[in-house]
Coordinates of C-alpha atoms in Angstrom, one line a residue:
X1 CA -20.4 21.0 -11.6
X2 CA -24.2 22.3 -11.4
X3 CA -25.0 25.8 -12.4
X4 CA -28.2 25.4 -9.9
X5 CA -28.2 25.5 -6.2
X6 CA -28.3 22.3 -4.9
X7 CA -28.5 20.5 -1.5
X8 CA -25.0 19.4 0.0
X9 CA -24.4 16.0 -1.7
X10 CA -23.4 13.1 0.4
X11 CA -20.6 10.7 -0.6
X12 CA -20.9 8.9 -3.8
X13 CA -20.6 5.3 -3.7
X14 CA -20.6 2.7 -6.5
X15 CA -23.8 1.6 -5.4
X16 CA -25.3 5.0 -5.8
X17 CA -23.6 5.5 -9.1
X18 CA -25.1 2.3 -10.4
X19 CA -28.6 3.4 -9.0
X20 CA -28.0 6.9 -10.5
X21 CA -27.3 5.2 -14.1
X22 CA -30.3 2.8 -14.0
X23 CA -32.5 6.1 -12.9
X24 CA -30.7 8.2 -16.0
X25 CA -31.8 5.4 -18.4
X26 CA -35.0 5.4 -17.4
X27 CA -35.7 9.1 -17.5
X28 CA -34.1 9.2 -21.0
X29 CA -36.3 6.4 -22.1
X30 CA -39.7 8.3 -20.9
X31 CA -38.4 11.5 -22.6
X32 CA -37.9 9.9 -26.0
X33 CA -41.1 7.8 -25.8
X34 CA -43.3 10.4 -24.6
X35 CA -46.1 10.8 -27.1
X36 CA -46.5 14.2 -29.0
X37 CA -50.0 14.7 -27.1
X38 CA -48.2 14.2 -23.6
X39 CA -49.5 16.9 -20.8
X40 CA -47.1 19.8 -21.1
X41 CA -46.9 19.9 -17.3
X42 CA -45.5 16.3 -17.6
X43 CA -43.1 16.9 -20.3
X44 CA -42.0 20.1 -18.4
X45 CA -41.3 18.1 -15.2
X46 CA -39.4 15.4 -17.1
X47 CA -37.3 18.1 -18.7
X48 CA -36.6 19.4 -15.4
X49 CA -35.7 16.1 -13.8
X50 CA -33.3 15.1 -16.8
X51 CA -31.7 18.5 -16.4
X52 CA -31.4 18.0 -12.7
X53 CA -29.9 14.7 -13.1
X54 CA -27.4 16.1 -15.6
X55 CA -26.1 18.6 -13.1
X56 CA -25.8 16.1 -10.6
X57 CA -23.4 13.6 -13.2
X58 CA -21.4 16.9 -13.7
X59 CA -21.0 17.2 -9.8
X60 CA -19.9 13.8 -9.5
X61 CA -17.8 13.9 -12.7
X62 CA -16.3 16.9 -10.8
X63 CA -15.6 15.2 -7.9
X64 CA -14.0 12.1 -10.1
X65 CA -11.8 14.8 -11.8
X66 CA -10.7 16.2 -8.9
X67 CA -9.5 12.7 -7.7
X68 CA -7.8 12.5 -10.7
X69 CA -5.9 15.4 -10.5
X70 CA -4.8 14.5 -7.3
X71 CA -4.0 11.0 -8.2
X72 CA -2.0 12.6 -11.2
X73 CA 0.1 15.0 -9.2
X74 CA 1.2 12.2 -6.5
X75 CA 2.2 10.0 -9.5
X76 CA 4.2 12.9 -10.9
X77 CA 5.7 13.5 -7.3
X78 CA 6.5 9.8 -7.3
X79 CA 7.8 9.6 -10.8
X80 CA 10.5 12.4 -9.6
X81 CA 11.2 10.6 -6.4
X82 CA 12.2 7.3 -8.4
X83 CA 14.1 9.2 -11.1
X84 CA 16.6 10.6 -7.9
X85 CA 16.5 7.3 -6.0
X86 CA 17.7 5.7 -9.8
X87 CA 20.4 8.3 -9.9
X88 CA 21.7 8.0 -6.5
X89 CA 21.7 3.8 -6.6
X90 CA 23.7 4.5 -9.9
X91 CA 26.1 6.7 -8.3
X92 CA 26.4 4.0 -5.1
X93 CA 27.1 1.1 -7.6
X94 CA 29.7 3.2 -9.0
X95 CA 31.2 4.0 -5.6
X96 CA 31.2 0.3 -4.4
X97 CA 33.0 -0.7 -8.1
X98 CA 35.5 1.9 -7.5
X99 CA 36.1 0.5 -4.1
X100 CA 36.3 -3.0 -5.0
X101 CA 38.4 -1.9 -8.1
X102 CA 41.4 -0.4 -5.7
X103 CA 41.1 -3.2 -3.7
X104 CA 41.5 -5.6 -6.8
X105 CA 44.6 -3.7 -7.7
X106 CA 45.8 -4.1 -4.3
X107 CA 45.5 -7.9 -4.6
X108 CA 47.1 -8.0 -8.2
X109 CA 50.2 -6.4 -7.0
X110 CA 50.2 -8.7 -4.2
X111 CA 50.0 -11.8 -6.2
X112 CA 52.8 -10.3 -8.7
X113 CA 55.1 -9.9 -5.7
X114 CA 54.4 -13.7 -4.9
X115 CA 51.1 -14.3 -3.0
X116 CA 47.9 -12.4 -1.6
X117 CA 47.3 -11.3 1.9
X118 CA 44.3 -13.2 3.5
X119 CA 43.0 -9.9 4.4
X120 CA 43.0 -8.6 0.6
X121 CA 41.2 -12.0 -0.2
X122 CA 38.3 -10.9 2.4
X123 CA 37.9 -7.6 1.3
X124 CA 37.1 -8.8 -2.1
X125 CA 34.5 -11.4 -1.3
X126 CA 31.0 -11.0 -2.2
X127 CA 30.0 -10.9 1.4
X128 CA 32.8 -9.3 3.3
X129 CA 30.5 -8.2 6.3
X130 CA 29.9 -12.0 7.2
X131 CA 33.8 -12.3 7.9
X132 CA 33.7 -9.1 10.1
X133 CA 32.4 -10.4 13.2
X134 CA 35.3 -13.1 13.0
X135 CA 38.3 -11.7 15.7
X136 CA 41.0 -14.2 14.2
X137 CA 40.3 -12.2 10.9
X138 CA 40.2 -8.9 12.4
X139 CA 43.6 -9.4 14.0
X140 CA 45.3 -10.0 10.8
X141 CA 44.1 -6.7 9.3
X142 CA 46.2 -3.4 9.2
X143 CA 44.1 -0.7 10.6
X144 CA 44.1 1.0 7.0
X145 CA 42.8 -2.0 5.4
X146 CA 40.1 -2.4 8.2
X147 CA 38.9 1.0 7.6
X148 CA 38.9 0.3 3.9
X149 CA 36.6 -3.1 4.7
X150 CA 34.2 -1.2 6.6
X151 CA 33.5 1.6 4.3
X152 CA 33.2 -1.0 1.8
X153 CA 30.5 -3.0 3.7
X154 CA 28.8 0.3 4.4
X155 CA 28.7 1.3 0.9
X156 CA 27.2 -2.1 0.0
X157 CA 24.8 -1.9 2.4
X158 CA 23.6 1.5 1.7
X159 CA 23.6 0.5 -2.3
X160 CA 21.2 -2.4 -1.1
X161 CA 18.9 0.3 0.7
X162 CA 18.6 2.3 -2.1
X163 CA 17.6 -0.6 -4.7
X164 CA 14.7 -1.6 -2.1
X165 CA 13.7 1.8 -1.8
X166 CA 13.7 2.1 -5.6
X167 CA 11.5 -1.1 -5.7
X168 CA 9.1 0.1 -3.4
X169 CA 8.6 3.5 -5.1
X170 CA 8.6 1.8 -8.2
X171 CA 5.3 -0.4 -6.8
X172 CA 3.6 2.7 -5.7
X173 CA 4.5 4.4 -8.9
X174 CA 2.6 1.7 -10.7
X175 CA -0.3 1.6 -8.1
X176 CA -0.7 5.4 -8.6
X177 CA -0.9 5.0 -12.5
X178 CA -3.5 2.5 -11.8
X179 CA -5.3 4.6 -9.7
X180 CA -5.2 7.8 -12.3
X181 CA -6.4 5.4 -15.2
X182 CA -9.5 4.2 -12.8
X183 CA -10.3 8.0 -12.1
X184 CA -9.9 8.7 -15.7
X185 CA -12.5 6.0 -16.5
X186 CA -14.6 7.2 -13.9
X187 CA -14.9 10.9 -15.4
X188 CA -15.2 9.8 -19.1
X189 CA -18.2 7.3 -18.0
X190 CA -20.0 10.3 -15.8
X191 CA -19.7 12.5 -18.7
X192 CA -20.7 10.2 -21.3
X193 CA -24.2 9.5 -19.2
X194 CA -24.8 13.1 -19.0
X195 CA -24.1 13.8 -22.9
X196 CA -26.7 10.7 -23.5
X197 CA -29.2 12.3 -21.0
X198 CA -28.8 15.8 -22.6
X199 CA -29.2 14.1 -26.3
X200 CA -32.4 12.6 -25.2
X201 CA -34.0 16.3 -24.4
X202 CA -36.5 17.7 -27.2
X203 CA -34.5 19.7 -29.6
X204 CA -35.9 23.5 -28.2
X205 CA -34.7 22.1 -24.5
X206 CA -31.4 21.1 -25.5
X207 CA -30.7 24.4 -27.7
X208 CA -31.8 26.2 -24.4
X209 CA -29.4 24.2 -22.1
X210 CA -26.8 24.6 -24.0
X211 CA -27.4 28.4 -24.6
X212 CA -26.7 28.4 -20.8
X213 CA -24.0 26.3 -20.7
X214 CA -21.9 28.5 -23.3
X215 CA -22.8 31.4 -20.9
X216 CA -25.3 33.0 -23.3
X217 CA -27.6 33.6 -20.6
X218 CA -27.2 32.8 -16.8
X219 CA -24.4 34.4 -15.5
X220 CA -23.0 36.0 -18.4
X221 CA -22.9 39.6 -17.9
X222 CA -19.7 41.1 -16.7
X223 CA -20.4 42.8 -13.5
X224 CA -19.3 46.0 -12.3
X225 CA -15.9 46.0 -10.4
X226 CA -14.8 49.4 -10.2
X227 CA -13.9 50.5 -6.5
X228 CA -13.1 46.8 -5.6
X229 CA -9.5 46.7 -4.5
X230 CA -7.5 43.5 -4.4
X231 CA -5.6 42.8 -1.0
X232 CA -2.4 42.5 -3.0
X233 CA -0.5 42.9 -6.1
X234 CA -0.5 39.4 -6.7
X235 CA -4.2 39.1 -6.2
X236 CA -4.7 41.7 -8.5
X237 CA -2.5 40.1 -11.4
X238 CA -4.6 36.7 -10.6
X239 CA -7.8 38.6 -10.8
X240 CA -6.3 40.1 -14.4
X241 CA -5.5 36.8 -15.5
X242 CA -8.7 34.9 -14.6
X243 CA -10.9 37.6 -16.2
X244 CA -8.8 37.2 -19.3
X245 CA -9.7 33.6 -19.6
X246 CA -13.6 34.6 -19.7
X247 CA -15.0 32.4 -22.5
X248 CA -12.6 29.7 -22.3
X249 CA -14.2 26.2 -22.5
X250 CA -14.2 23.8 -19.9
X251 CA -11.8 20.6 -20.1
X252 CA -11.5 18.0 -17.5
X253 CA -7.7 17.4 -16.1
X254 CA -6.9 20.9 -18.2
X255 CA -5.0 23.8 -16.8
X256 CA -4.7 26.1 -19.5
X257 CA -3.9 28.1 -21.3
X258 CA -6.9 27.6 -23.9
X259 CA -9.0 25.4 -21.6
X260 CA -9.5 24.7 -17.9
X261 CA -11.2 22.2 -15.0
X262 CA -12.2 24.5 -12.1
X263 CA -8.9 24.1 -10.0
X264 CA -6.7 24.4 -13.0
X265 CA -8.2 27.8 -13.8
X266 CA -7.2 28.9 -10.5
X267 CA -4.1 27.6 -10.5
X268 CA -3.1 28.8 -14.0
X269 CA -4.5 32.6 -12.8
X270 CA -2.3 32.6 -9.6
X271 CA 0.6 31.1 -11.9
X272 CA 0.4 34.1 -14.3
X273 CA 0.9 36.2 -11.1
X274 CA 3.9 34.2 -9.8
X275 CA 2.5 32.4 -7.2
X276 CA 2.5 28.4 -7.4
X277 CA -1.2 26.9 -6.0
X278 CA -1.6 23.2 -5.6
X279 CA -3.5 21.3 -8.3
X280 CA -6.5 20.3 -6.6
X281 CA -9.6 22.2 -5.1
X282 CA -9.1 20.5 -2.1
X283 CA -5.4 21.4 -1.6
X284 CA -6.0 24.8 -2.5
X285 CA -8.5 25.1 0.5
X286 CA -5.4 25.0 2.7
X287 CA -3.1 27.1 0.3
X288 CA -3.6 30.3 2.6
X289 CA -5.2 32.2 5.4
X290 CA -8.9 31.5 5.7
X291 CA -11.3 34.3 6.0
X292 CA -15.0 34.5 6.5
X293 CA -17.3 35.0 3.4
X294 CA -18.5 38.3 4.1
X295 CA -14.9 39.5 4.3
X296 CA -13.8 38.0 0.7
X297 CA -11.6 40.1 -1.4
X298 CA -11.1 39.9 -5.2
X299 CA -8.2 37.0 -5.3
X300 CA -9.8 34.9 -2.8
X301 CA -10.5 31.4 -3.5
X302 CA -13.8 30.2 -2.9
X303 CA -14.2 26.6 -2.2
X304 CA -17.7 24.9 -2.8
X305 CA -19.4 21.8 -1.5
X306 CA -18.6 19.9 2.0
X307 CA -15.9 18.0 0.2
X308 CA -14.1 21.0 -1.5
X309 CA -14.6 19.7 -4.9
X310 CA -15.4 23.3 -6.6
X311 CA -13.3 26.2 -6.6
X312 CA -13.6 29.5 -8.3
X313 CA -12.2 33.1 -7.6
X314 CA -13.8 36.0 -6.2
X315 CA -13.7 39.3 -8.2
X316 CA -15.7 41.4 -6.3
X317 CA -19.3 42.7 -5.8
X318 CA -20.5 39.2 -5.1
X319 CA -19.0 37.6 -8.2
X320 CA -16.7 34.7 -8.9
X321 CA -15.3 33.5 -12.4
X322 CA -14.7 29.9 -12.5
X323 CA -14.9 26.9 -15.1
X324 CA -18.3 25.5 -14.3
X325 CA -18.7 22.2 -16.0
X326 CA -18.2 20.4 -19.2
X327 CA -19.9 22.1 -22.1
X328 CA -19.8 25.5 -20.4
X329 CA -17.2 27.9 -20.6
X330 CA -15.4 30.1 -18.2
X331 CA -17.8 33.0 -16.9
X332 CA -19.0 35.1 -14.0
X333 CA -21.7 33.7 -11.5
X334 CA -22.9 34.9 -8.3
X335 CA -20.7 33.7 -5.1
X336 CA -23.6 32.0 -3.6
X337 CA -24.1 30.0 -6.7
X338 CA -23.9 26.6 -4.6
X339 CA -22.9 25.9 -0.9
X340 CA -19.8 27.7 0.3
X341 CA -17.6 25.5 1.9
X342 CA -14.7 28.0 2.8
X343 CA -12.7 31.2 1.5
X344 CA -9.1 31.0 1.3
X345 CA -6.5 34.2 0.8
X346 CA -3.4 33.0 -0.7

């Protein structure tokens, strides 16, 4: 994400990404090709443009990261559903096998006694349900055997339904896996573009940017949070946890305990307080009661941008703690560092 205030971004399209990548390549070439005697104002403008584009790339990468997180969460849920379905299917198959075994034993006993009742033959067919509609057959069945046949038919139908549902879930799981991979590739591509552009900056500018990213400058100082009570014990515990994470590196897709992305940090901090938050910033927006920004209290989740692609935790006195963007570390920043979408109190 950007550490600079920016206008609300519009939706990212594939065309926009292509155009942006071309513009970044042009800017990088201009930076590396500029002669030493170039106008300092021009070099400053080129540097500022490059840094702004890096910030925009990080912002787009963060959106893709949250999409990656959401896809991964859906895939994990599907994996659990598939596992449960496979267990139920196996149990249903065992039930059918037991029922057929009982009927087979009955048929064997009758054979040894001199013949097999036609109703038993019926019950052992692969598709007994096709015979149930025949009144002449039903007339030959005793009520107990008719009940066994109907139970077997219901069990076989249930087994088939389980198999069909499992097959559908497996197809969904495979589609989800491909979605996760696609978002992963998108994040990696944007981060690589940003790093190439940063590497094209003059050494002094790059070092200055890196110092800011590490928290050595903007946002680094710990604010005075004395006299700012949290609204609950669990919120106070979450604030204590997130403050203990100050200085940890940003890592996309990470939920701690040694590195974090933005939603991974807030999820981890509330997890330390015994509260289970959803994985993504979009889902965390709905994980509690909405409150006005003017009434924010320590522990509240501050959601940024219209698409809710970034989240931080309010810690008091107009400051938040968050995992900013790749290359940066968990740090304090002003609550108004970018457009606020909403504030949620878990």
